[in-house]
Amino acid sequence: MSVVRKRILIGEDDQHILKMTTLRLEHEGYDVITAADGEEVVRRAGADLPIHLILLDIKMPKLNGYDVCRTLKGRAATAEIPIVVFSASENQLQHLADRCVEVGATGWLRKPFRTQELMQKVRQALGEEGESDG
Amino acid sequence: MAQLRGRSLGLTALAWTSLACFAVGAVLSRPWVVVAVMGAGWSAALLSLLLLRRSVTVPLHRIAESITAMRRSGRLVKLPVTQANELGVVAEGFNQLAGQVEEQKQRLRSHIIELQRVNLELDRLANLKDDFLTTINHQLRTPLTAIIEGVELLQDGAMGMLATDQLQLVQAMDRNAIRLASLIEDVLDLSLLKSGRRPLQPAPGDLGALLRQAQAAWQAAAQSRKLAVNCGELPQVYMDAEAIRDVMDHLLRNALRHAPDHSDVEIAASCTNDGLVEVSVRDHGPGIAAEGLARLFQPFVHVQAPEAPGSQGSGLGLAFCRQVIERHRGTIRAESAEGAGTTFTFTLPVASTRFVFQEACRLAREEAEYEDGQFGLVLVLPASANAGNAIAQAGELLRHNTHRGDQFVWLDSQSLVIVAVTGQPGLEMMVERLRRLLESAHLEVRLGVALFPRDGGDADHLLGAARAHLIEQRDTTHGTMRQVIE
């Protein structure tokens, strides 16, 4: 693995999920920064560059995940950062997929997800597919 | 009428009295006796005539008038009770009966109002239940995500290596968390389907491709077990592809749960003779005893212990499958014997033109029950044999210009039907709109119309009526269109 660790920003208002996901990603060798609401995600994504990937919950205070996606994709500095969305509220995966494509997200997961699924989406979005499992 | 009869009765009495007086006078040969007796007789007759009129004719007349007025107004009116005789009794009896009828009507009215209120309340509660289920689903998924992530961190040794007994505990927690997740998922799937919040939208589709996709999606999870698809050329079937994909997911998950390592799980599909495609999923697991088979499709029934301990499903998957397949007008069954594996077989209708058209009419009829019970057909045919691809262009144009809910069915390459839940005025407006649309695109087609139930009780009769009610597109004016529809 390269010396520079890739940095992932997680936007999630549930403290427990935020903590577990952070532990997992750090264990897998990534740098993690966190935000607890939509506005904070937008702020940090603009300020703490470089960011290689953003993991985003849909239901967040202040600005929901879809709006965060639209905002980030609309700004030159953050438009190229891949975004993986997770949601607990969409009943059908197809609906989630349709909305994610609409706002420019690269991947999506429905809660609850297994670690294997999460890591697959993360590696896919970072273009690390096929590399060692770490 | 009563008055007339009373009058003729009086006249008859007078005539008889006069005749009797003449007879007495003739016998006694005394004219003054005749005159006196006749005078007395006439007075008596007139008196009884007046009495008769007052006590019978007038009250009867009033009763008759009241009844006529009631019939006209549809409302009950009290009859005047003026006599102490039989007519008075009749009028009073009538009034009592009328009072009772009025009371019953009031009671019926209040029952109807109560029923309407209860119905509204039920609708509100059903919506509340659905909202509740959706919300609770979200509320359950969020903490479960943290639990699963935490348990997997422990299991992987990310938080330090665990002793064997600690690891076993964590593994049991993991299996249970996953089981809880699938239970939440299945409860929601089934309730959305049952409440109609997930309406099925069947359309002709490629079942073979769907089965191959399902096999590819599940091969990784099958591990040492081999998933095979065996189906030749299949006709298009009439299905909601998303829902059938879910059915296959349940059946394959189920099969893999019970299939021994290195065994085969076979997916097969073939046509039957009666317009159906039969799909089966077969495993070589321990099988199900006869008494278990009967209860298999009931919710929360587990009749088979899974191969891997703790990998039991929610017990709702097969109930979901049955709902979906029966809504497709298919059937689902399981065949098994202990030690001989299990085969689940379901059927789906082939999307023949006839079936799709009949289904469109059936759905329209079902939907029309909530309206005024009517639905209409508009048949689109080419204006002449050498109209080229006018009908294909018309189809393309109309498909994008029919209302949501209207069903669009190609009968063959040269004719199509639009089925719309609407009454006569709606159908008239629709035909007029389509006619203008086709005219402005210079498409030479003819339209035919039919209305259920006026022109027929089933799809075939309606189509026949539409063919009989063809309207020449070019010559049609609004006036002749009205004529044909009416």
CSV table of N, CA and C in Angstrom, one decimal, chain A residues 12-14 16-25 27-28 57 59 86-94 110-116 118, chain B residues 134 137-138 141-159 174 178 181 185 188-189 192 197-198 242 245-246:
chain,number,residue,atom,x,y,z
A,12,GLU,N,-22.6,11.4,8.8
A,12,GLU,CA,-23.6,10.5,9.5
A,12,GLU,C,-24.0,11.1,10.8
A,13,ASP,N,-25.3,11.2,11.1
A,13,ASP,CA,-25.7,11.8,12.3
A,13,ASP,C,-25.9,10.8,13.5
A,14,ASP,N,-25.9,9.5,13.2
A,14,ASP,CA,-26.0,8.5,14.2
A,14,ASP,C,-24.6,8.2,14.8
A,16,HIS,N,-23.3,6.1,16.8
A,16,HIS,CA,-22.8,4.8,16.9
A,16,HIS,C,-22.3,4.3,15.5
A,17,ILE,N,-23.1,4.5,14.5
A,17,ILE,CA,-22.7,4.1,13.2
A,17,ILE,C,-21.4,4.9,12.8
A,18,LEU,N,-21.4,6.2,13.1
A,18,LEU,CA,-20.2,7.0,12.8
A,18,LEU,C,-19.0,6.4,13.4
A,19,LYS,N,-19.1,6.0,14.7
A,19,LYS,CA,-17.9,5.4,15.4
A,19,LYS,C,-17.5,4.1,14.8
A,20,MET,N,-18.5,3.2,14.5
A,20,MET,CA,-18.2,1.8,14.0
A,20,MET,C,-17.6,1.9,12.6
A,21,THR,N,-18.1,2.8,11.8
A,21,THR,CA,-17.6,2.9,10.4
A,21,THR,C,-16.2,3.5,10.4
A,22,THR,N,-16.0,4.5,11.3
A,22,THR,CA,-14.7,5.1,11.4
A,22,THR,C,-13.7,4.0,11.8
A,23,LEU,N,-14.0,3.2,12.9
A,23,LEU,CA,-13.1,2.2,13.3
A,23,LEU,C,-12.8,1.2,12.2
A,24,ARG,N,-13.8,0.8,11.4
A,24,ARG,CA,-13.6,-0.1,10.3
A,24,ARG,C,-12.7,0.4,9.3
A,25,LEU,N,-12.9,1.7,8.9
A,25,LEU,CA,-12.1,2.3,7.8
A,25,LEU,C,-10.7,2.5,8.2
A,27,HIS,N,-9.2,0.7,10.5
A,27,HIS,CA,-8.6,-0.6,10.5
A,27,HIS,C,-8.2,-1.1,9.1
A,28,GLU,N,-8.9,-0.7,8.1
A,28,GLU,CA,-8.6,-1.0,6.7
A,28,GLU,C,-7.6,-0.1,6.1
A,57,ASP,N,-24.8,9.6,4.7
A,57,ASP,CA,-26.1,9.1,5.1
A,57,ASP,C,-27.2,10.0,4.5
A,59,LYS,N,-30.5,10.6,5.6
A,59,LYS,CA,-31.3,11.4,6.6
A,59,LYS,C,-30.3,12.0,7.5
A,86,PHE,N,-25.6,5.9,1.9
A,86,PHE,CA,-26.3,4.8,2.6
A,86,PHE,C,-27.6,5.4,3.2
A,87,SER,N,-28.6,4.5,3.1
A,87,SER,CA,-30.0,4.9,3.5
A,87,SER,C,-30.7,3.8,4.3
A,88,ALA,N,-31.5,4.2,5.3
A,88,ALA,CA,-32.3,3.3,6.0
A,88,ALA,C,-33.8,3.4,5.6
A,89,SER,N,-34.1,4.5,4.9
A,89,SER,CA,-35.5,4.8,4.7
A,89,SER,C,-36.1,4.3,3.3
A,90,GLU,N,-35.2,4.2,2.3
A,90,GLU,CA,-35.8,3.7,1.0
A,90,GLU,C,-36.2,2.3,1.1
A,91,ASN,N,-37.5,2.0,0.8
A,91,ASN,CA,-38.0,0.6,0.9
A,91,ASN,C,-37.5,-0.3,-0.2
A,92,GLN,N,-37.3,0.3,-1.4
A,92,GLN,CA,-36.9,-0.5,-2.5
A,92,GLN,C,-35.5,0.0,-3.0
A,93,LEU,N,-34.6,-1.0,-3.2
A,93,LEU,CA,-33.3,-0.7,-3.7
A,93,LEU,C,-33.3,0.1,-5.0
A,94,GLN,N,-34.3,-0.2,-5.9
A,94,GLN,CA,-34.3,0.4,-7.2
A,94,GLN,C,-34.6,1.9,-7.0
A,110,ARG,N,-27.9,-0.1,1.3
A,110,ARG,CA,-29.0,0.1,2.2
A,110,ARG,C,-28.7,-0.4,3.6
A,111,LYS,N,-29.1,0.3,4.6
A,111,LYS,CA,-28.8,-0.1,6.0
A,111,LYS,C,-29.8,-1.2,6.4
A,112,PRO,N,-29.4,-2.2,7.2
A,112,PRO,CA,-28.1,-2.4,7.6
A,112,PRO,C,-27.3,-3.1,6.5
A,113,PHE,N,-26.0,-2.8,6.4
A,113,PHE,CA,-25.1,-3.4,5.5
A,113,PHE,C,-24.1,-4.3,6.2
A,114,ARG,N,-23.5,-5.2,5.5
A,114,ARG,CA,-22.4,-6.0,6.0
A,114,ARG,C,-21.1,-5.3,5.7
A,115,THR,N,-20.1,-5.5,6.5
A,115,THR,CA,-18.8,-4.9,6.3
A,115,THR,C,-18.2,-5.2,4.9
A,116,GLN,N,-18.4,-6.5,4.5
A,116,GLN,CA,-18.0,-6.9,3.1
A,116,GLN,C,-18.6,-6.0,2.0
A,118,LEU,N,-19.8,-2.9,2.4
A,118,LEU,CA,-19.3,-1.6,2.6
A,118,LEU,C,-17.9,-1.5,2.0
B,134,THR,N,-43.3,1.7,8.0
B,134,THR,CA,-42.2,2.3,7.3
B,134,THR,C,-41.3,3.0,8.3
B,137,ASN,N,-39.5,0.6,10.5
B,137,ASN,CA,-38.4,0.0,9.7
B,137,ASN,C,-37.2,0.8,9.7
B,138,HIS,N,-37.3,2.1,9.5
B,138,HIS,CA,-36.2,3.0,9.5
B,138,HIS,C,-35.5,3.0,10.9
B,141,ARG,N,-33.6,-0.2,11.5
B,141,ARG,CA,-32.4,-0.5,10.7
B,141,ARG,C,-31.2,0.3,11.1
B,142,THR,N,-31.4,1.5,11.7
B,142,THR,CA,-30.3,2.3,12.1
B,142,THR,C,-29.5,1.7,13.2
B,143,PRO,N,-30.1,1.3,14.3
B,143,PRO,CA,-29.3,0.7,15.4
B,143,PRO,C,-28.7,-0.6,15.0
B,144,LEU,N,-29.5,-1.4,14.1
B,144,LEU,CA,-29.0,-2.7,13.7
B,144,LEU,C,-27.7,-2.5,12.9
B,145,THR,N,-27.6,-1.4,12.1
B,145,THR,CA,-26.4,-1.2,11.3
B,145,THR,C,-25.2,-1.1,12.3
B,146,ALA,N,-25.4,-0.3,13.4
B,146,ALA,CA,-24.3,-0.1,14.3
B,146,ALA,C,-23.9,-1.5,15.0
B,147,ILE,N,-24.9,-2.3,15.3
B,147,ILE,CA,-24.7,-3.6,16.0
B,147,ILE,C,-23.9,-4.5,15.0
B,148,ILE,N,-24.4,-4.6,13.8
B,148,ILE,CA,-23.7,-5.5,12.8
B,148,ILE,C,-22.2,-5.0,12.6
B,149,GLU,N,-22.1,-3.7,12.4
B,149,GLU,CA,-20.7,-3.2,12.2
B,149,GLU,C,-19.8,-3.5,13.4
B,150,GLY,N,-20.3,-3.3,14.6
B,150,GLY,CA,-19.6,-3.5,15.8
B,150,GLY,C,-19.2,-5.0,16.0
B,151,VAL,N,-20.2,-5.9,15.8
B,151,VAL,CA,-20.0,-7.3,15.9
B,151,VAL,C,-18.9,-7.8,14.9
B,152,GLU,N,-19.0,-7.2,13.7
B,152,GLU,CA,-18.0,-7.7,12.7
B,152,GLU,C,-16.6,-7.2,13.0
B,153,LEU,N,-16.5,-6.0,13.7
B,153,LEU,CA,-15.2,-5.5,14.1
B,153,LEU,C,-14.6,-6.4,15.1
B,154,LEU,N,-15.4,-6.9,16.0
B,154,LEU,CA,-14.9,-7.8,17.1
B,154,LEU,C,-14.6,-9.2,16.4
B,155,GLN,N,-15.4,-9.6,15.5
B,155,GLN,CA,-15.2,-10.9,14.9
B,155,GLN,C,-13.9,-11.0,14.1
B,156,ASP,N,-13.6,-9.9,13.4
B,156,ASP,CA,-12.5,-9.8,12.5
B,156,ASP,C,-11.2,-9.7,13.3
B,157,GLY,N,-11.3,-9.4,14.6
B,157,GLY,CA,-10.1,-9.2,15.4
B,157,GLY,C,-9.6,-7.8,15.3
B,158,ALA,N,-10.4,-6.9,14.7
B,158,ALA,CA,-9.9,-5.5,14.6
B,158,ALA,C,-9.7,-4.8,15.9
B,159,MET,N,-10.4,-5.3,16.9
B,159,MET,CA,-10.3,-4.7,18.3
B,159,MET,C,-9.4,-5.6,19.2
B,174,ASP,N,-23.6,-12.2,15.7
B,174,ASP,CA,-23.6,-11.8,14.3
B,174,ASP,C,-24.8,-12.5,13.5
B,178,ILE,N,-28.0,-10.6,11.8
B,178,ILE,CA,-28.4,-10.8,10.3
B,178,ILE,C,-29.8,-11.3,10.2
B,181,ALA,N,-32.2,-8.6,10.7
B,181,ALA,CA,-32.2,-7.7,9.5
B,181,ALA,C,-33.1,-8.3,8.5
B,185,GLU,N,-36.7,-6.8,6.9
B,185,GLU,CA,-36.9,-6.6,5.5
B,185,GLU,C,-38.2,-7.4,5.0
B,188,LEU,N,-41.6,-5.9,6.1
B,188,LEU,CA,-41.9,-4.7,5.3
B,188,LEU,C,-42.3,-5.1,3.9
B,189,ASP,N,-41.6,-6.0,3.2
B,189,ASP,CA,-41.9,-6.4,1.9
B,189,ASP,C,-43.3,-7.0,1.8
B,192,LEU,N,-46.0,-4.2,2.6
B,192,LEU,CA,-46.2,-3.2,1.4
B,192,LEU,C,-47.0,-3.9,0.3
B,197,ARG,N,-49.3,-0.8,-1.3
B,197,ARG,CA,-48.4,0.2,-1.4
B,197,ARG,C,-47.3,-0.1,-2.4
B,198,ARG,N,-47.2,-1.4,-2.6
B,198,ARG,CA,-46.3,-1.8,-3.7
B,198,ARG,C,-47.2,-2.5,-4.8
B,242,GLU,N,-39.6,-6.9,-11.3
B,242,GLU,CA,-39.0,-6.6,-10.0
B,242,GLU,C,-39.5,-7.6,-8.9
B,245,ARG,N,-38.2,-11.1,-9.5
B,245,ARG,CA,-36.8,-11.2,-9.1
B,245,ARG,C,-36.8,-11.4,-7.6
B,246,ASP,N,-37.7,-10.8,-6.8
B,246,ASP,CA,-37.7,-11.0,-5.4
B,246,ASP,C,-38.1,-12.4,-5.0
